[in-house]
PDB file of C-alpha atoms in Angstrom:
ATOM      1  CA  MET A   1      76.123  90.100 145.565  1.00 48.00           C
ATOM      2  CA  VAL A   2      75.556  93.422 143.808  1.00 51.00           C
ATOM      3  CA  SER A   3      75.221  93.364 140.037  1.00 47.00           C
ATOM      4  CA  LEU A   4      76.748  96.214 138.076  1.00 50.00           C
ATOM      5  CA  GLY A   5      74.967  95.403 134.874  1.00 48.00           C
ATOM      6  CA  TRP A   6      77.631  93.124 133.462  1.00 47.00           C
ATOM      7  CA  SER A   7      76.626  89.724 132.254  1.00 47.00           C
ATOM      8  CA  ARG A   8      78.829  86.696 131.928  1.00 50.00           C
ATOM      9  CA  LYS A   9      76.579  85.203 129.292  1.00 52.00           C
ATOM     10  CA  ARG A  10      77.589  85.398 125.696  1.00 53.00           C
ATOM     11  CA  SER A  11      75.688  87.839 123.593  1.00 53.00           C
ATOM     12  CA  SER A  12      73.079  86.368 121.311  1.00 51.00           C
ATOM     13  CA  LEU A  13      73.826  88.971 118.657  1.00 49.00           C
ATOM     14  CA  LYS A  14      75.345  87.602 115.529  1.00 49.00           C
ATOM     15  CA  PRO A  15      78.302  89.393 114.005  1.00 49.00           C
ATOM     16  CA  TYR A  16      77.579  91.546 110.993  1.00 50.00           C
ATOM     17  CA  ARG A  17      78.111  89.512 107.870  1.00 53.00           C
ATOM     18  CA  THR A  18      78.775  91.002 104.500  1.00 54.00           C
ATOM     19  CA  GLY A  19      77.124  89.348 101.622  1.00 56.00           C
ATOM     20  CA  PHE A  20      77.447  89.710  97.893  1.00 54.00           C
ATOM     21  CA  ALA A  21      75.085  92.674  97.728  1.00 54.00           C
ATOM     22  CA  THR A  22      76.871  94.743 100.370  1.00 58.00           C
ATOM     23  CA  ASP A  23      80.308  93.924  98.956  1.00 61.00           C
ATOM     24  CA  TYR A  24      79.133  94.817  95.456  1.00 60.00           C
ATOM     25  CA  LEU A  25      77.623  98.111  96.613  1.00 61.00           C
ATOM     26  CA  THR A  26      80.717  99.016  98.616  1.00 69.00           C
ATOM     27  CA  GLN A  27      83.046  98.251  95.731  1.00 69.00           C
ATOM     28  CA  GLY A  28      80.779 100.117  93.350  1.00 74.00           C
ATOM     29  CA  SER A  29      80.667 103.204  95.529  1.00 80.00           C
ATOM     30  CA  ILE A  30      84.434 103.167  95.980  1.00 79.00           C
ATOM     31  CA  ALA A  31      84.929 102.848  92.234  1.00 81.00           C
ATOM     32  CA  PHE A  32      82.458 105.678  91.647  1.00 84.00           C
ATOM     33  CA  MET A  33      84.230 107.890  94.175  1.00 87.00           C
ATOM     34  CA  LYS A  34      87.621 107.116  92.630  1.00 86.00           C
ATOM     35  CA  THR A  35      86.419 108.043  89.143  1.00 88.00           C
ATOM     36  CA  GLN A  36      84.915 111.281  90.436  1.00 89.00           C
ATOM     37  CA  LEU A  37      88.144 112.172  92.243  1.00 90.00           C
ATOM     38  CA  ARG A  38      90.152 111.327  89.119  1.00 90.00           C
ATOM     39  CA  LYS A  39      87.951 113.737  87.157  1.00 92.00           C
ATOM     40  CA  LEU A  40      88.430 116.426  89.806  1.00 92.00           C
ATOM     41  CA  PHE A  41      92.224 116.062  89.832  1.00 92.00           C
ATOM     42  CA  ALA A  42      92.548 115.366  86.089  1.00 92.00           C
ATOM     43  CA  PRO A  43      94.634 118.496  85.361  1.00 92.00           C
ATOM     44  CA  LEU A  44      97.240 117.373  87.901  1.00 92.00           C
ATOM     45  CA  LEU A  45      97.149 113.706  86.933  1.00 91.00           C
ATOM     46  CA  ASN A  46      97.405 114.485  83.209  1.00 92.00           C
ATOM     47  CA  LEU A  47     100.775 116.154  83.816  1.00 91.00           C
ATOM     48  CA  PHE A  48     102.208 112.869  85.039  1.00 88.00           C
ATOM     49  CA  GLU A  49     100.238 110.406  82.888  1.00 86.00           C
ATOM     50  CA  LYS A  50     101.137 111.810  79.503  1.00 87.00           C
ATOM     51  CA  GLY A  51     103.545 109.976  77.249  1.00 80.00           C
ATOM     52  CA  THR A  52     103.531 106.795  75.219  1.00 82.00           C
ATOM     53  CA  GLY A  53     107.002 105.352  75.810  1.00 80.00           C
ATOM     54  CA  GLU A  54     107.972 102.530  78.067  1.00 85.00           C
ATOM     55  CA  TYR A  55     108.204 103.013  81.776  1.00 84.00           C
ATOM     56  CA  ALA A  56     109.517 100.925  84.657  1.00 85.00           C
ATOM     57  CA  TYR A  57     107.046 100.538  87.495  1.00 84.00           C
ATOM     58  CA  LYS A  58     107.344  98.595  90.708  1.00 87.00           C
ATOM     59  CA  PRO A  59     104.601  98.373  93.343  1.00 86.00           C
ATOM     60  CA  SER A  60     107.120  99.618  95.915  1.00 91.00           C
ATOM     61  CA  PHE A  61     107.259 102.959  94.028  1.00 92.00           C
ATOM     62  CA  ARG A  62     103.640 103.659  94.969  1.00 92.00           C
ATOM     63  CA  LYS A  63     104.177 102.650  98.606  1.00 95.00           C
ATOM     64  CA  ILE A  64     107.248 104.874  98.898  1.00 94.00           C
ATOM     65  CA  LEU A  65     105.399 107.757  97.236  1.00 95.00           C
ATOM     66  CA  LEU A  66     102.557 107.466  99.752  1.00 96.00           C
ATOM     67  CA  ALA A  67     105.038 107.274 102.644  1.00 97.00           C
ATOM     68  CA  VAL A  68     106.882 110.367 101.392  1.00 96.00           C
ATOM     69  CA  GLY A  69     103.555 112.182 101.019  1.00 96.00           C
ATOM     70  CA  CYS A  70     102.613 111.347 104.611  1.00 96.00           C
ATOM     71  CA  LEU A  71     106.030 112.433 105.902  1.00 97.00           C
ATOM     72  CA  PHE A  72     105.822 115.745 104.039  1.00 97.00           C
ATOM     73  CA  LEU A  73     102.337 116.243 105.460  1.00 96.00           C
ATOM     74  CA  VAL A  74     103.685 115.799 108.994  1.00 96.00           C
ATOM     75  CA  ILE A  75     106.592 118.165 108.281  1.00 95.00           C
ATOM     76  CA  SER A  76     104.286 120.786 106.802  1.00 95.00           C
ATOM     77  CA  SER A  77     101.861 120.542 109.709  1.00 95.00           C
ATOM     78  CA  GLY A  78     104.669 121.009 112.208  1.00 94.00           C
ATOM     79  CA  SER A  79     106.178 123.859 110.242  1.00 93.00           C
ATOM     80  CA  LEU A  80     102.878 125.670 109.896  1.00 92.00           C
ATOM     81  CA  TYR A  81     102.053 125.172 113.560  1.00 93.00           C
ATOM     82  CA  VAL A  82     105.391 126.581 114.738  1.00 92.00           C
ATOM     83  CA  ALA A  83     105.272 129.482 112.264  1.00 92.00           C
ATOM     84  CA  ILE A  84     101.773 130.511 113.299  1.00 90.00           C
ATOM     85  CA  ARG A  85     102.375 129.943 117.014  1.00 91.00           C
ATOM     86  CA  ALA A  86     105.598 132.015 116.986  1.00 91.00           C
ATOM     87  CA  ALA A  87     104.096 134.624 114.630  1.00 89.00           C
ATOM     88  CA  ILE A  88     106.997 134.214 112.201  1.00 88.00           C
ATOM     89  CA  TRP A  89     105.232 134.746 108.908  1.00 87.00           C
ATOM     90  CA  GLY A  90     108.314 133.915 106.861  1.00 88.00           C
ATOM     91  CA  GLY A  91     107.980 130.390 108.186  1.00 86.00           C
ATOM     92  CA  LEU A  92     104.756 129.904 106.275  1.00 90.00           C
ATOM     93  CA  LEU A  93     106.574 129.495 102.955  1.00 92.00           C
ATOM     94  CA  PRO A  94     108.301 126.165 103.822  1.00 92.00           C
ATOM     95  CA  GLY A  95     105.057 124.884 105.330  1.00 93.00           C
ATOM     96  CA  ILE A  96     103.102 125.732 102.209  1.00 94.00           C
ATOM     97  CA  VAL A  97     105.756 124.185  99.940  1.00 95.00           C
ATOM     98  CA  PHE A  98     105.881 120.943 101.958  1.00 95.00           C
ATOM     99  CA  PHE A  99     102.069 120.838 102.077  1.00 96.00           C
ATOM    100  CA  THR A 100     101.808 121.257  98.302  1.00 96.00           C
ATOM    101  CA  VAL A 101     104.380 118.521  97.672  1.00 95.00           C
ATOM    102  CA  SER A 102     102.623 116.198 100.110  1.00 97.00           C
ATOM    103  CA  ILE A 103      99.230 116.747  98.466  1.00 96.00           C
ATOM    104  CA  VAL A 104     100.688 116.049  95.012  1.00 95.00           C
ATOM    105  CA  CYS A 105     102.373 112.873  96.287  1.00 95.00           C
ATOM    106  CA  LEU A 106      99.201 111.639  97.964  1.00 95.00           C
ATOM    107  CA  ILE A 107      96.962 112.411  94.980  1.00 95.00           C
ATOM    108  CA  VAL A 108      99.276 110.678  92.517  1.00 94.00           C
ATOM    109  CA  GLY A 109      99.881 107.815  94.941  1.00 94.00           C
ATOM    110  CA  PHE A 110      96.191 107.113  95.574  1.00 93.00           C
ATOM    111  CA  LEU A 111      94.598 108.090  92.261  1.00 93.00           C
ATOM    112  CA  GLY A 112      97.362 108.046  89.667  1.00 90.00           C
ATOM    113  CA  SER A 113      98.080 105.309  87.185  1.00 89.00           C
ATOM    114  CA  ASP A 114     101.246 103.226  87.175  1.00 89.00           C
ATOM    115  CA  ARG A 115     102.636 105.538  84.490  1.00 90.00           C
ATOM    116  CA  ALA A 116     102.086 108.586  86.709  1.00 90.00           C
ATOM    117  CA  VAL A 117     103.899 106.982  89.626  1.00 90.00           C
ATOM    118  CA  ALA A 118     106.780 105.936  87.377  1.00 90.00           C
ATOM    119  CA  GLN A 119     106.863 109.457  85.890  1.00 89.00           C
ATOM    120  CA  ILE A 120     107.393 110.957  89.341  1.00 88.00           C
ATOM    121  CA  TRP A 121     110.314 108.586  89.868  1.00 84.00           C
ATOM    122  CA  LYS A 122     111.500 109.287  86.286  1.00 78.00           C
ATOM    123  CA  SER A 123     111.784 105.561  85.681  1.00 61.00           C
ATOM    124  CA  LYS A 124     112.222 104.516  82.073  1.00 58.00           C
TER     125      LYS A 124
END
């Protein structure tokens, strides 16, 4: 019988286990990255996070905002592709508008506070 290099024996390698140190470092680096991104996009986030009154926030608002941002990103990509491929330069305007709206939705959805998400929905 010819062997093709496959073995029926189970591998002796143990699966990678995460311990406290790796989890702590991963969470710390994610928190550090989030704070740095919040500082970078602070001018945009401050527009939506200002105010001291009450606001109504539901976790579904953030999920819907992220979904709308992804949908606008797909629409803008398709619009820009068709406009560039067909050399119709007037078609760039809708693509740029949809791209800008999608970026704002994704930034506020991922980095914004609950107040910012509620402010986009105008929930009070």
